[in-house]
Amino acid sequence: MTPVLEAKNLTKRYHDFTLKDISVEIPPGSITAFFGPTGAGKTTLMKLLTRQIPATSGAVRVFGLAYDDREREIKSRIGYVPQEPVCYKDRSVEFNARFAASFYERWDGGAFYRMLDEFRVGREKAVKRLSRGQKTLFAIALALSHEADLLILDEPTAGLDAILRRAILERLRKFVADGERTVIVSSHITDGLEDIAEYVNFLSDGRLVFQSEKDELLARWKRIHFKDGALPPDLVGQLADVRQMPFGSSGLTRDFSALRERLASGIAAGDVKVENATLDDILIAMHQGE
């Protein structure tokens, strides 16, 4: 399967930060999430993937094409949602939409204005007068209105209430439903994204710590609840995020299959309980283990 986007050894150096040696392949028809704490390099990576900034080294190919050869064609097929819209902030939403439309052959003004109405973003309002959440919704409406084949979104749910956040996530799910279009999204929180992302990547301090299919990741990681004395010390020592609880302790295992046999007797006796870990649990444990 040919990846929609491929980055090889992508590096961007600043005087006080380096995004180093990032290599990823994004399969078509998928939703791929990049998580990480603030300052991990997520925004820098999204800008590199859309060539908003030049890389120090490494290469990116999108739709099998290189930016150096086909930048205009590639960008016409990408819908990009930055943290802050790149536009004329003193002018109206409608003015900025007309300006953006001039760059896209497949612009659908009807779809754009229907989304504005759905999102309750006034078309005559100056962009600088929009709230943080409204600016994001405006940028999403722009990105979804020119029949893009790839959406790249940087913190798209930040500043949105729960109802709008759910509506945006459901729209992303529908966007990829035909198996032809693809979404890449970055976020410092998993809220809602754990339900729709198929591939998960974790950035920390400018490095790609891991990348995995989400279902495979959740199958490996489990939260183990155990009564005091139910597990030998060496096994407890293999757990991450060990916490004292009112009726015992709990911890995370990174490889449940490796511990299954040793946990079996405790599970049978009712002294050990296994439950699914959340994506938040896993990402926090990853970050603490760095």
mmCIF file with all atom_site columns, N, CA, C and O in Angstrom, residues 208-238:
data_model
loop_
_atom_site.group_PDB
_atom_site.id
_atom_site.type_symbol
_atom_site.label_atom_id
_atom_site.label_alt_id
_atom_site.label_comp_id
_atom_site.label_asym_id
_atom_site.label_entity_id
_atom_site.label_seq_id
_atom_site.pdbx_PDB_ins_code
_atom_site.Cartn_x
_atom_site.Cartn_y
_atom_site.Cartn_z
_atom_site.occupancy
_atom_site.B_iso_or_equiv
_atom_site.pdbx_formal_charge
_atom_site.auth_seq_id
_atom_site.auth_comp_id
_atom_site.auth_asym_id
_atom_site.auth_atom_id
_atom_site.pdbx_PDB_model_num
ATOM 1   N N  . LEU A 1 208 ? 10.331 11.223  18.126 1.00 0.00 ? 208 LEU A N  1
ATOM 2   C CA . LEU A 1 208 ? 9.198  10.317  17.980 1.00 0.00 ? 208 LEU A CA 1
ATOM 3   C C  . LEU A 1 208 ? 9.476  9.106   18.859 1.00 0.00 ? 208 LEU A C  1
ATOM 4   O O  . LEU A 1 208 ? 10.301 8.253   18.538 1.00 0.00 ? 208 LEU A O  1
ATOM 5   N N  . VAL A 1 209 ? 8.773  9.043   19.997 1.00 0.00 ? 209 VAL A N  1
ATOM 6   C CA . VAL A 1 209 ? 9.035  8.010   20.991 1.00 0.00 ? 209 VAL A CA 1
ATOM 7   C C  . VAL A 1 209 ? 8.481  6.663   20.555 1.00 0.00 ? 209 VAL A C  1
ATOM 8   O O  . VAL A 1 209 ? 9.111  5.628   20.736 1.00 0.00 ? 209 VAL A O  1
ATOM 9   N N  . PHE A 1 210 ? 7.271  6.665   20.021 1.00 0.00 ? 210 PHE A N  1
ATOM 10  C CA . PHE A 1 210 ? 6.739  5.415   19.486 1.00 0.00 ? 210 PHE A CA 1
ATOM 11  C C  . PHE A 1 210 ? 5.658  5.710   18.459 1.00 0.00 ? 210 PHE A C  1
ATOM 12  O O  . PHE A 1 210 ? 5.097  6.792   18.396 1.00 0.00 ? 210 PHE A O  1
ATOM 13  N N  . GLN A 1 211 ? 5.376  4.705   17.641 1.00 0.00 ? 211 GLN A N  1
ATOM 14  C CA . GLN A 1 211 ? 4.277  4.745   16.689 1.00 0.00 ? 211 GLN A CA 1
ATOM 15  C C  . GLN A 1 211 ? 3.680  3.351   16.625 1.00 0.00 ? 211 GLN A C  1
ATOM 16  O O  . GLN A 1 211 ? 4.392  2.350   16.645 1.00 0.00 ? 211 GLN A O  1
ATOM 17  N N  . SER A 1 212 ? 2.351  3.283   16.582 1.00 0.00 ? 212 SER A N  1
ATOM 18  C CA . SER A 1 212 ? 1.690  1.989   16.682 1.00 0.00 ? 212 SER A CA 1
ATOM 19  C C  . SER A 1 212 ? 0.270  2.092   16.150 1.00 0.00 ? 212 SER A C  1
ATOM 20  O O  . SER A 1 212 ? -0.333 3.174   16.150 1.00 0.00 ? 212 SER A O  1
ATOM 21  N N  . GLU A 1 213 ? -0.281 0.961   15.715 1.00 0.00 ? 213 GLU A N  1
ATOM 22  C CA . GLU A 1 213 ? -1.717 0.892   15.520 1.00 0.00 ? 213 GLU A CA 1
ATOM 23  C C  . GLU A 1 213 ? -2.370 0.996   16.888 1.00 0.00 ? 213 GLU A C  1
ATOM 24  O O  . GLU A 1 213 ? -1.916 0.386   17.857 1.00 0.00 ? 213 GLU A O  1
ATOM 25  N N  . LYS A 1 214 ? -3.443 1.760   16.972 1.00 0.00 ? 214 LYS A N  1
ATOM 26  C CA . LYS A 1 214 ? -4.062 1.989   18.275 1.00 0.00 ? 214 LYS A CA 1
ATOM 27  C C  . LYS A 1 214 ? -4.553 0.686   18.902 1.00 0.00 ? 214 LYS A C  1
ATOM 28  O O  . LYS A 1 214 ? -4.324 0.440   20.102 1.00 0.00 ? 214 LYS A O  1
ATOM 29  N N  . ASP A 1 215 ? -5.222 -0.157  18.128 1.00 0.00 ? 215 ASP A N  1
ATOM 30  C CA . ASP A 1 215 ? -5.771 -1.391  18.695 1.00 0.00 ? 215 ASP A CA 1
ATOM 31  C C  . ASP A 1 215 ? -4.660 -2.290  19.224 1.00 0.00 ? 215 ASP A C  1
ATOM 32  O O  . ASP A 1 215 ? -4.820 -2.933  20.273 1.00 0.00 ? 215 ASP A O  1
ATOM 33  N N  . GLU A 1 216 ? -3.541 -2.340  18.522 1.00 0.00 ? 216 GLU A N  1
ATOM 34  C CA . GLU A 1 216 ? -2.403 -3.142  18.986 1.00 0.00 ? 216 GLU A CA 1
ATOM 35  C C  . GLU A 1 216 ? -1.837 -2.574  20.286 1.00 0.00 ? 216 GLU A C  1
ATOM 36  O O  . GLU A 1 216 ? -1.499 -3.310  21.219 1.00 0.00 ? 216 GLU A O  1
ATOM 37  N N  . LEU A 1 217 ? -1.771 -1.248  20.364 1.00 0.00 ? 217 LEU A N  1
ATOM 38  C CA . LEU A 1 217 ? -1.264 -0.589  21.566 1.00 0.00 ? 217 LEU A CA 1
ATOM 39  C C  . LEU A 1 217 ? -2.156 -0.900  22.766 1.00 0.00 ? 217 LEU A C  1
ATOM 40  O O  . LEU A 1 217 ? -1.672 -1.258  23.845 1.00 0.00 ? 217 LEU A O  1
ATOM 41  N N  . LEU A 1 218 ? -3.465 -0.778  22.575 1.00 0.00 ? 218 LEU A N  1
ATOM 42  C CA . LEU A 1 218 ? -4.395 -1.021  23.674 1.00 0.00 ? 218 LEU A CA 1
ATOM 43  C C  . LEU A 1 218 ? -4.432 -2.488  24.076 1.00 0.00 ? 218 LEU A C  1
ATOM 44  O O  . LEU A 1 218 ? -4.732 -2.813  25.233 1.00 0.00 ? 218 LEU A O  1
ATOM 45  N N  . ALA A 1 219 ? -4.143 -3.385  23.140 1.00 0.00 ? 219 ALA A N  1
ATOM 46  C CA . ALA A 1 219 ? -4.103 -4.809  23.479 1.00 0.00 ? 219 ALA A CA 1
ATOM 47  C C  . ALA A 1 219 ? -2.894 -5.145  24.345 1.00 0.00 ? 219 ALA A C  1
ATOM 48  O O  . ALA A 1 219 ? -2.958 -6.048  25.192 1.00 0.00 ? 219 ALA A O  1
ATOM 49  N N  . ARG A 1 220 ? -1.779 -4.432  24.152 1.00 0.00 ? 220 ARG A N  1
ATOM 50  C CA . ARG A 1 220 ? -0.568 -4.700  24.931 1.00 0.00 ? 220 ARG A CA 1
ATOM 51  C C  . ARG A 1 220 ? -0.634 -4.105  26.329 1.00 0.00 ? 220 ARG A C  1
ATOM 52  O O  . ARG A 1 220 ? -0.215 -4.713  27.298 1.00 0.00 ? 220 ARG A O  1
ATOM 53  N N  . TRP A 1 221 ? -1.133 -2.886  26.417 1.00 0.00 ? 221 TRP A N  1
ATOM 54  C CA . TRP A 1 221 ? -1.155 -2.173  27.686 1.00 0.00 ? 221 TRP A CA 1
ATOM 55  C C  . TRP A 1 221 ? -2.434 -2.491  28.449 1.00 0.00 ? 221 TRP A C  1
ATOM 56  O O  . TRP A 1 221 ? -3.543 -2.379  27.908 1.00 0.00 ? 221 TRP A O  1
ATOM 57  N N  . LYS A 1 222 ? -2.311 -2.855  29.715 1.00 0.00 ? 222 LYS A N  1
ATOM 58  C CA . LYS A 1 222 ? -3.462 -3.110  30.571 1.00 0.00 ? 222 LYS A CA 1
ATOM 59  C C  . LYS A 1 222 ? -3.183 -2.516  31.955 1.00 0.00 ? 222 LYS A C  1
ATOM 60  O O  . LYS A 1 222 ? -2.036 -2.410  32.388 1.00 0.00 ? 222 LYS A O  1
ATOM 61  N N  . ARG A 1 223 ? -4.265 -2.160  32.640 1.00 0.00 ? 223 ARG A N  1
ATOM 62  C CA . ARG A 1 223 ? -4.126 -1.719  34.036 1.00 0.00 ? 223 ARG A CA 1
ATOM 63  C C  . ARG A 1 223 ? -4.411 -2.903  34.943 1.00 0.00 ? 223 ARG A C  1
ATOM 64  O O  . ARG A 1 223 ? -5.444 -3.556  34.808 1.00 0.00 ? 223 ARG A O  1
ATOM 65  N N  . ILE A 1 224 ? -3.484 -3.175  35.831 1.00 0.00 ? 224 ILE A N  1
ATOM 66  C CA . ILE A 1 224 ? -3.581 -4.298  36.759 1.00 0.00 ? 224 ILE A CA 1
ATOM 67  C C  . ILE A 1 224 ? -3.931 -3.769  38.155 1.00 0.00 ? 224 ILE A C  1
ATOM 68  O O  . ILE A 1 224 ? -3.187 -2.967  38.728 1.00 0.00 ? 224 ILE A O  1
ATOM 69  N N  . HIS A 1 225 ? -5.056 -4.210  38.704 1.00 0.00 ? 225 HIS A N  1
ATOM 70  C CA . HIS A 1 225 ? -5.427 -3.892  40.086 1.00 0.00 ? 225 HIS A CA 1
ATOM 71  C C  . HIS A 1 225 ? -5.103 -5.120  40.942 1.00 0.00 ? 225 HIS A C  1
ATOM 72  O O  . HIS A 1 225 ? -5.477 -6.243  40.569 1.00 0.00 ? 225 HIS A O  1
ATOM 73  N N  . PHE A 1 226 ? -4.441 -4.915  42.055 1.00 0.00 ? 226 PHE A N  1
ATOM 74  C CA . PHE A 1 226 ? -4.053 -6.069  42.867 1.00 0.00 ? 226 PHE A CA 1
ATOM 75  C C  . PHE A 1 226 ? -4.088 -5.734  44.352 1.00 0.00 ? 226 PHE A C  1
ATOM 76  O O  . PHE A 1 226 ? -3.778 -4.614  44.764 1.00 0.00 ? 226 PHE A O  1
ATOM 77  N N  . LYS A 1 227 ? -4.483 -6.729  45.136 1.00 0.00 ? 227 LYS A N  1
ATOM 78  C CA . LYS A 1 227 ? -4.484 -6.567  46.582 1.00 0.00 ? 227 LYS A CA 1
ATOM 79  C C  . LYS A 1 227 ? -3.055 -6.618  47.108 1.00 0.00 ? 227 LYS A C  1
ATOM 80  O O  . LYS A 1 227 ? -2.164 -7.207  46.467 1.00 0.00 ? 227 LYS A O  1
ATOM 81  N N  . ASP A 1 228 ? -2.840 -6.012  48.250 1.00 0.00 ? 228 ASP A N  1
ATOM 82  C CA . ASP A 1 228 ? -1.498 -6.002  48.852 1.00 0.00 ? 228 ASP A CA 1
ATOM 83  C C  . ASP A 1 228 ? -0.997 -7.434  49.039 1.00 0.00 ? 228 ASP A C  1
ATOM 84  O O  . ASP A 1 228 ? -1.703 -8.295  49.574 1.00 0.00 ? 228 ASP A O  1
ATOM 85  N N  . GLY A 1 229 ? 0.209  -7.705  48.549 1.00 0.00 ? 229 GLY A N  1
ATOM 86  C CA . GLY A 1 229 ? 0.819  -9.014  48.687 1.00 0.00 ? 229 GLY A CA 1
ATOM 87  C C  . GLY A 1 229 ? 0.419  -10.011 47.626 1.00 0.00 ? 229 GLY A C  1
ATOM 88  O O  . GLY A 1 229 ? 0.945  -11.129 47.596 1.00 0.00 ? 229 GLY A O  1
ATOM 89  N N  . ALA A 1 230 ? -0.494 -9.623  46.717 1.00 0.00 ? 230 ALA A N  1
ATOM 90  C CA . ALA A 1 230 ? -0.955 -10.570 45.696 1.00 0.00 ? 230 ALA A CA 1
ATOM 91  C C  . ALA A 1 230 ? 0.070  -10.786 44.592 1.00 0.00 ? 230 ALA A C  1
ATOM 92  O O  . ALA A 1 230 ? 0.051  -11.822 43.911 1.00 0.00 ? 230 ALA A O  1
ATOM 93  N N  . LEU A 1 231 ? 0.983  -9.813  44.397 1.00 0.00 ? 231 LEU A N  1
ATOM 94  C CA . LEU A 1 231 ? 1.996  -9.932  43.353 1.00 0.00 ? 231 LEU A CA 1
ATOM 95  C C  . LEU A 1 231 ? 3.382  -9.897  43.976 1.00 0.00 ? 231 LEU A C  1
ATOM 96  O O  . LEU A 1 231 ? 3.632  -9.125  44.917 1.00 0.00 ? 231 LEU A O  1
ATOM 97  N N  . PRO A 1 232 ? 4.310  -10.685 43.462 1.00 0.00 ? 232 PRO A N  1
ATOM 98  C CA . PRO A 1 232 ? 5.689  -10.628 43.970 1.00 0.00 ? 232 PRO A CA 1
ATOM 99  C C  . PRO A 1 232 ? 6.339  -9.296  43.616 1.00 0.00 ? 232 PRO A C  1
ATOM 100 O O  . PRO A 1 232 ? 5.989  -8.667  42.613 1.00 0.00 ? 232 PRO A O  1
ATOM 101 N N  . PRO A 1 233 ? 7.290  -8.836  44.432 1.00 0.00 ? 233 PRO A N  1
ATOM 102 C CA . PRO A 1 233 ? 7.908  -7.524  44.216 1.00 0.00 ? 233 PRO A CA 1
ATOM 103 C C  . PRO A 1 233 ? 8.512  -7.350  42.826 1.00 0.00 ? 233 PRO A C  1
ATOM 104 O O  . PRO A 1 233 ? 8.455  -6.257  42.255 1.00 0.00 ? 233 PRO A O  1
ATOM 105 N N  . ASP A 1 234 ? 9.119  -8.421  42.270 1.00 0.00 ? 234 ASP A N  1
ATOM 106 C CA . ASP A 1 234 ? 9.753  -8.265  40.964 1.00 0.00 ? 234 ASP A CA 1
ATOM 107 C C  . ASP A 1 234 ? 8.715  -7.970  39.886 1.00 0.00 ? 234 ASP A C  1
ATOM 108 O O  . ASP A 1 234 ? 8.974  -7.235  38.937 1.00 0.00 ? 234 ASP A O  1
ATOM 109 N N  . LEU A 1 235 ? 7.510  -8.543  40.016 1.00 0.00 ? 235 LEU A N  1
ATOM 110 C CA . LEU A 1 235 ? 6.462  -8.288  39.037 1.00 0.00 ? 235 LEU A CA 1
ATOM 111 C C  . LEU A 1 235 ? 5.918  -6.867  39.196 1.00 0.00 ? 235 LEU A C  1
ATOM 112 O O  . LEU A 1 235 ? 5.696  -6.161  38.210 1.00 0.00 ? 235 LEU A O  1
ATOM 113 N N  . VAL A 1 236 ? 5.742  -6.444  40.449 1.00 0.00 ? 236 VAL A N  1
ATOM 114 C CA . VAL A 1 236 ? 5.296  -5.067  40.695 1.00 0.00 ? 236 VAL A CA 1
ATOM 115 C C  . VAL A 1 236 ? 6.297  -4.078  40.094 1.00 0.00 ? 236 VAL A C  1
ATOM 116 O O  . VAL A 1 236 ? 5.925  -3.041  39.536 1.00 0.00 ? 236 VAL A O  1
ATOM 117 N N  . GLY A 1 237 ? 7.586  -4.438  40.193 1.00 0.00 ? 237 GLY A N  1
ATOM 118 C CA . GLY A 1 237 ? 8.629  -3.573  39.656 1.00 0.00 ? 237 GLY A CA 1
ATOM 119 C C  . GLY A 1 237 ? 8.580  -3.422  38.149 1.00 0.00 ? 237 GLY A C  1
ATOM 120 O O  . GLY A 1 237 ? 9.168  -2.488  37.597 1.00 0.00 ? 237 GLY A O  1
ATOM 121 N N  . GLN A 1 238 ? 7.896  -4.328  37.463 1.00 0.00 ? 238 GLN A N  1
ATOM 122 C CA . GLN A 1 238 ? 7.760  -4.240  36.007 1.00 0.00 ? 238 GLN A CA 1
ATOM 123 C C  . GLN A 1 238 ? 6.603  -3.346  35.577 1.00 0.00 ? 238 GLN A C  1
ATOM 124 O O  . GLN A 1 238 ? 6.452  -3.059  34.390 1.00 0.00 ? 238 GLN A O  1
#
